[in-house]
GROMACS .gro file of C-alpha atoms in nm:
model
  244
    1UNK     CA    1  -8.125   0.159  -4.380
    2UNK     CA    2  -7.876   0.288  -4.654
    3UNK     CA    3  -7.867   0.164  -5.026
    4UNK     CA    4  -7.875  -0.162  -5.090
    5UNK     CA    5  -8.013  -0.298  -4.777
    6UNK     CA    6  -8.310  -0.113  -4.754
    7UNK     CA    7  -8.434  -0.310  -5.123
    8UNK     CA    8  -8.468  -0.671  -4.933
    9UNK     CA    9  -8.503  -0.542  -4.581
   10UNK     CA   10  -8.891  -0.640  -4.550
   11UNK     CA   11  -8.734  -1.001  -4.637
   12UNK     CA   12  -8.496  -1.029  -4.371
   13UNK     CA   13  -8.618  -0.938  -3.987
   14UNK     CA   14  -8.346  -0.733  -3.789
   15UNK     CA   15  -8.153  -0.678  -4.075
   16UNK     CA   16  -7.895  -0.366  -3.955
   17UNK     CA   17  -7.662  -0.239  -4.094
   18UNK     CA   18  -7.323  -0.308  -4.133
   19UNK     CA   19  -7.019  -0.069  -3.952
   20UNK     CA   20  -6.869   0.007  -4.237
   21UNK     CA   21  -7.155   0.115  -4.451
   22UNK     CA   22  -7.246   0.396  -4.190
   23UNK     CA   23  -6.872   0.511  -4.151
   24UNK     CA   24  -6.709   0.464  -4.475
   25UNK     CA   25  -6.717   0.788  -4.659
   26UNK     CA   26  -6.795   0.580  -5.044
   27UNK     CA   27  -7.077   0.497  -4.879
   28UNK     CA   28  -7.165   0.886  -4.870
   29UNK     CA   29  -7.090   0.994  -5.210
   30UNK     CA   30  -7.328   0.988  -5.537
   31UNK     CA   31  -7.230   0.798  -5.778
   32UNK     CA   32  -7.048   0.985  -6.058
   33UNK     CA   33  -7.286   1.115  -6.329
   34UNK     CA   34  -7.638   0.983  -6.213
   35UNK     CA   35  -7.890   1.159  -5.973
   36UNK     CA   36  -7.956   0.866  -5.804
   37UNK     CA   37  -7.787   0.546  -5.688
   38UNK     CA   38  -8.066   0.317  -5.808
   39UNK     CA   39  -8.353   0.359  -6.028
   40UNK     CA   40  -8.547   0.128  -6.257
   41UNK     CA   41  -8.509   0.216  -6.621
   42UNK     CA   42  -8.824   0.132  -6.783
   43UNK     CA   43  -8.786   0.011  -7.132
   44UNK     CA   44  -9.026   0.038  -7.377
   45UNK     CA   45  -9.042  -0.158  -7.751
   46UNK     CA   46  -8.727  -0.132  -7.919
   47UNK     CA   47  -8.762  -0.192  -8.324
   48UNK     CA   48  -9.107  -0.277  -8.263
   49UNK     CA   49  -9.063  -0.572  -7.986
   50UNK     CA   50  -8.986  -0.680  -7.621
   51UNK     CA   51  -8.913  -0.941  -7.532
   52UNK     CA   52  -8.790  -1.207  -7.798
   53UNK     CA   53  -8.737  -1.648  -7.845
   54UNK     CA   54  -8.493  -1.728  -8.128
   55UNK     CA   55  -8.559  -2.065  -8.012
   56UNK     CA   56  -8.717  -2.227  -7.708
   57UNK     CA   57  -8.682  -2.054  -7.372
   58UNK     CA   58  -8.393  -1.846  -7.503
   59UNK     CA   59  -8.498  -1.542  -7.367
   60UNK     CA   60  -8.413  -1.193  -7.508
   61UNK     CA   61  -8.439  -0.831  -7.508
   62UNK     CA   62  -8.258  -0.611  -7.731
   63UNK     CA   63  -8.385  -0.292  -7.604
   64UNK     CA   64  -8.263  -0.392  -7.277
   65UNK     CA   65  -7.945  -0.520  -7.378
   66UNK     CA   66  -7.883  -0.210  -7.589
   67UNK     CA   67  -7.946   0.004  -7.294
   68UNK     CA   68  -7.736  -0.193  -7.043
   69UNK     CA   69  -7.443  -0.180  -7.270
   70UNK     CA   70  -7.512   0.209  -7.359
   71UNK     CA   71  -7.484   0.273  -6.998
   72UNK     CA   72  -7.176   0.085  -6.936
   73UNK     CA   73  -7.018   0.320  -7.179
   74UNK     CA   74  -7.111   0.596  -7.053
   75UNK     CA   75  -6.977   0.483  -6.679
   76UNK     CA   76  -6.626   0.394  -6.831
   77UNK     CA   77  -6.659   0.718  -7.072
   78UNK     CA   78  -6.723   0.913  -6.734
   79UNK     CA   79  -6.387   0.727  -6.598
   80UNK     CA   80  -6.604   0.429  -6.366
   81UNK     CA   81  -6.307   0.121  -6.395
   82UNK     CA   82  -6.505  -0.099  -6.599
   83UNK     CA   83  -6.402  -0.420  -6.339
   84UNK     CA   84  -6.598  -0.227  -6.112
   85UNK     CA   85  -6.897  -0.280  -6.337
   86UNK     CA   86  -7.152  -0.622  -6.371
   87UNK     CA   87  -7.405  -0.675  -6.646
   88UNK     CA   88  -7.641  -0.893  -6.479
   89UNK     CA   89  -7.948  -1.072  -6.614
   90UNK     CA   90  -8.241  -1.348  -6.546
   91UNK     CA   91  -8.174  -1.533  -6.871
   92UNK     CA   92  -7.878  -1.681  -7.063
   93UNK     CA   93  -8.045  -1.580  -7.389
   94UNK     CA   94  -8.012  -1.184  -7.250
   95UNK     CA   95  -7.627  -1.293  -7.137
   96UNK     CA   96  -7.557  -1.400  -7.491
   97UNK     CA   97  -7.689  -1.066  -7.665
   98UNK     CA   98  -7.521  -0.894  -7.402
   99UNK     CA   99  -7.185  -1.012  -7.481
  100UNK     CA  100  -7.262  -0.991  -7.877
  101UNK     CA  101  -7.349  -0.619  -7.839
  102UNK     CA  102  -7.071  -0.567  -7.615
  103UNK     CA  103  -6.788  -0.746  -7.853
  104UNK     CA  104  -6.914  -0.488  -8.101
  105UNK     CA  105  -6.934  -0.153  -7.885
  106UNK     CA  106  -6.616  -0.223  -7.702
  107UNK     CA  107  -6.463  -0.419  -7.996
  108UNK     CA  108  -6.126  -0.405  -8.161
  109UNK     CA  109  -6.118  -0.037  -8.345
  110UNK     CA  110  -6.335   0.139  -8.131
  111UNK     CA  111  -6.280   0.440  -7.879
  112UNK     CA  112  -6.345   0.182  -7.579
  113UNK     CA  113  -6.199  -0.125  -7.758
  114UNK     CA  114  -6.099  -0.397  -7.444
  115UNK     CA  115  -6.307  -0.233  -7.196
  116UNK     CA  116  -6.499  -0.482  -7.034
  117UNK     CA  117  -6.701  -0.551  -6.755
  118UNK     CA  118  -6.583  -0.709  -6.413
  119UNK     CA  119  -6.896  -1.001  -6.529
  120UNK     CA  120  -7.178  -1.044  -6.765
  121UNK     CA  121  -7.369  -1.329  -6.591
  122UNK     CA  122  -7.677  -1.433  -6.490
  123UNK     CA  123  -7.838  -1.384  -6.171
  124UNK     CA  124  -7.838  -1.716  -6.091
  125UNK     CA  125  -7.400  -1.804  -6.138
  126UNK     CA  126  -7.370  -1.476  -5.972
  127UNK     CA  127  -7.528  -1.571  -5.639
  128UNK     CA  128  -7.229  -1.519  -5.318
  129UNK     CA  129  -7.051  -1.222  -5.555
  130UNK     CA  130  -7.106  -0.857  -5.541
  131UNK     CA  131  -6.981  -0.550  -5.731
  132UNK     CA  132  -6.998  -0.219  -5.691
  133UNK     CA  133  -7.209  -0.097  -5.938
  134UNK     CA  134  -7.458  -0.308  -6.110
  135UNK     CA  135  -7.679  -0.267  -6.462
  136UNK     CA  136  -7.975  -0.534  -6.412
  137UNK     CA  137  -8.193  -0.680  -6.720
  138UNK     CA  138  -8.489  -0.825  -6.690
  139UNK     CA  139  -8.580  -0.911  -7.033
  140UNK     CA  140  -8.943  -1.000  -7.005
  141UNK     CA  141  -9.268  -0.797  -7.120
  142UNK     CA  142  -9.515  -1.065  -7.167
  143UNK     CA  143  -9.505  -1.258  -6.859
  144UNK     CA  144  -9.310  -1.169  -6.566
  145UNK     CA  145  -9.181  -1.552  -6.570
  146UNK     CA  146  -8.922  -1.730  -6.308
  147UNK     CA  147  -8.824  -1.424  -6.134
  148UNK     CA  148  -9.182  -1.457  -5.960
  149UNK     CA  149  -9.000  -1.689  -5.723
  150UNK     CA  150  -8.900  -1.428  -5.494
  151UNK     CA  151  -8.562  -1.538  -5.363
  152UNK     CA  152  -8.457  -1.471  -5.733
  153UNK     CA  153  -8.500  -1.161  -5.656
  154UNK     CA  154  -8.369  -1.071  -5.334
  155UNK     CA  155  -8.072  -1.221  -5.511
  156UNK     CA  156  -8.099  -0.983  -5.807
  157UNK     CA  157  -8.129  -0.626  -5.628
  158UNK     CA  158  -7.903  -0.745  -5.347
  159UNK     CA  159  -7.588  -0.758  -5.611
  160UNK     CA  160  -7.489  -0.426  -5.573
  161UNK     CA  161  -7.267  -0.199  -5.322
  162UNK     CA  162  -7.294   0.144  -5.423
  163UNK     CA  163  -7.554   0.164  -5.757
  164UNK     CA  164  -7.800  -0.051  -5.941
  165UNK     CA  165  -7.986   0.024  -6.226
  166UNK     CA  166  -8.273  -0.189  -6.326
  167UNK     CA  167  -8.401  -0.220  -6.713
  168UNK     CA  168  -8.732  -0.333  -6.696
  169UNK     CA  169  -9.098  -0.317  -6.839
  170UNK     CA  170  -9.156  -0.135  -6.502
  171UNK     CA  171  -9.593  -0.163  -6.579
  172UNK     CA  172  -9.508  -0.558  -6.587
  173UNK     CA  173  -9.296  -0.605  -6.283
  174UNK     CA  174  -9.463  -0.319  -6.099
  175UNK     CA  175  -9.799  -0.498  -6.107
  176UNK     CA  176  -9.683  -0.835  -6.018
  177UNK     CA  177  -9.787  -0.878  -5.659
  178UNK     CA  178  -9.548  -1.122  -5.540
  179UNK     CA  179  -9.265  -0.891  -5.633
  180UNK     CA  180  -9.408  -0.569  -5.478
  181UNK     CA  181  -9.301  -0.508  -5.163
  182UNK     CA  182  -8.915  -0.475  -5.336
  183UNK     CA  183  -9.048  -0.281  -5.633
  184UNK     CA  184  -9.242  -0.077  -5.433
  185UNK     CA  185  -8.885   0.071  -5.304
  186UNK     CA  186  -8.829   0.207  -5.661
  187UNK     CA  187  -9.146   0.367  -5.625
  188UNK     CA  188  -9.038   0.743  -5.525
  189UNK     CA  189  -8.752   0.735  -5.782
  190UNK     CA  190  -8.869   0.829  -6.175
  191UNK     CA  191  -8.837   0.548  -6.423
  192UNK     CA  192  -8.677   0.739  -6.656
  193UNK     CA  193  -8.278   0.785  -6.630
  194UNK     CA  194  -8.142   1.076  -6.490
  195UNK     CA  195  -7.800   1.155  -6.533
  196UNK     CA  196  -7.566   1.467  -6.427
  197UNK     CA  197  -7.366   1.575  -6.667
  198UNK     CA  198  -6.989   1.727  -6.688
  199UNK     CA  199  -6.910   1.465  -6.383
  200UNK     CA  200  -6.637   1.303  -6.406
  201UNK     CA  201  -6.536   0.978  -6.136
  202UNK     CA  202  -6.484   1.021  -5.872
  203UNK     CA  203  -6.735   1.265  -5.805
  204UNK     CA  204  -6.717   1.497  -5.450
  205UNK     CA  205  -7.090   1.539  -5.464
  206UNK     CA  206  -7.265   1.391  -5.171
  207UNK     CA  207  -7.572   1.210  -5.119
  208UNK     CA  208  -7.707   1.475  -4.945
  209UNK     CA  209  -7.642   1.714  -5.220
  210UNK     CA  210  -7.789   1.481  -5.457
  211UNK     CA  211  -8.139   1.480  -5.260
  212UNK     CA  212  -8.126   1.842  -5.292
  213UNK     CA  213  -8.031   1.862  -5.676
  214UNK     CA  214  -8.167   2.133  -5.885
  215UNK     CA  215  -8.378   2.035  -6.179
  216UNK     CA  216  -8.135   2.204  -6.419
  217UNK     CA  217  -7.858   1.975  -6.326
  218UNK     CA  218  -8.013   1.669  -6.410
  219UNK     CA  219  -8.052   1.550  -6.768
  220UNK     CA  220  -8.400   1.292  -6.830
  221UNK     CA  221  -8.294   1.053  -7.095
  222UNK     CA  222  -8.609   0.936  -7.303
  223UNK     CA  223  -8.485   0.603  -7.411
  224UNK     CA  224  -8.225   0.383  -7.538
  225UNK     CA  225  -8.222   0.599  -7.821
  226UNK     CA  226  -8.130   0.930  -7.660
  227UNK     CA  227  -7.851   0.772  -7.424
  228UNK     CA  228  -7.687   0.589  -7.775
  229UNK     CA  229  -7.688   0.971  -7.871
  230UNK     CA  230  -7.468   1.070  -7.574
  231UNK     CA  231  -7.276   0.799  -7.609
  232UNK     CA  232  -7.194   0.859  -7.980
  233UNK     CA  233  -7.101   1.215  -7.882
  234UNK     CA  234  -6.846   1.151  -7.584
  235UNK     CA  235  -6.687   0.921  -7.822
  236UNK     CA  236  -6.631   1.167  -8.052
  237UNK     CA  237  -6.478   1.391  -7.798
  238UNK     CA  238  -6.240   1.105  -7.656
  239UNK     CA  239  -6.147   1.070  -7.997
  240UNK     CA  240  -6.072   1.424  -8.059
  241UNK     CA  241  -5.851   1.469  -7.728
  242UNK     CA  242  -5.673   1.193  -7.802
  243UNK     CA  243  -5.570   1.296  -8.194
  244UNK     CA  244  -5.493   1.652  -8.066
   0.00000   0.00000   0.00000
């Protein structure tokens, strides 16, 4: 079974798959810029926490959040249309910081000012829609919380048409045994990022070439930290082509 439906295919007896996912040829590409089409991102402590409560049950994660957004601008930086883009999440206290960090790294003044996702949302408004691509937060690293109900989810992971990316305290959600048999799936993928650089969308590399990718091609980013970096610096380069 190809990407996504392999993730919930242990739910869902006879699941096949659909004509146009084995004939269409975006369903044969790699997606511009990563090694793989999905991978869980694990995220360590960011400043010195995980997950956070302002106030009562208003769950956040900054690390997370930080990452998610960092990624979305590298995907637009790389030339992804940003519509084709959701920030998903299992909390409205992670959609909040989402959009807060977002209104500042895509605000008026700088080199991606406007750009914006096609939704920031939680999990649970965003049930019947897909996107393309999708950046996925989890938020929690004390408890693995609600999304132990399953269906959640199947929801989650099942958002996505050509890439999902999942930010994570992978040790947390890993373990959890009623959550296994889909995180298992990540299992053969590193949890670490791995991006390709010098891509630019749409990419002519192939799946196929992607399982074959040398070593040297790939670029591990160490954490939230280290993509921010890369970020910064294809800023700096939009900015420059566009003065000159």
């Amino acid at each position: 079974l190809p990407f996504p439906l392999f993730l919930i295919s242990w739910r869902y007896r006879n699941l096949g798959d659909l004509d146009h996912v084995n004939t269409r040829p975006i369903f044969k590409k790699a997606n511009t810029g990563f090694a793989y089409t999905y991978q869980i991102v694990n995220v360590e402590d960011f400043e010195g926490r995980g997950e956070s409560t302002p106030t009562a049950y208003f769950y956040q994660n900054l690390g997370e959040a930080e990452y998610a957004v960092a990624l979305f601008q590298y995907m637009v930086l790389v030339g992804y249309p940003p519509e084709k883009i959701s920030i998903l999440t299992t909390y409205n206290g992670q959609k909040e910081l989402l959009l807060d960090i977002l209104s500042q790294r895509c605000g008026p003044g700088t080199p991606l000012a406007g750009k914006r996702p096609g939704a920031v949302s939680t999990v649970d408004q965003y049930q019947g829609q897909q996107n393309d691509f999708v950046l996925l937060s989890l938020v929690r690293t004390n408890s693995v919380g609600h999304l132990r109900d399953i269906r959640r989810l199947v929801v989650a992971v099942s958002r996505a048409r050509l890439g999902l990316y999942v930010f994570c305290r992978q040790s947390l959600f890993g373990g959890c045994h009623e959550l296994r048999r889909t995180m298992d799936q990540f299992a053969s993928r590193p949890t670490k990022l791995h991006l390709v650089p010098g891509e630019h969308f749409p990419t002519e590399r192939s799946l196929d070439d992607s399982a074959n990718l040398a070593d040297e091609k790939k670029y591990v980013v160490e954490d939230v930290a280290s993509l921010g970096s890369i970020v910064h610096s294809m800023q700096e380069e939009l900015c420059m082509s566009s003065a000159s």
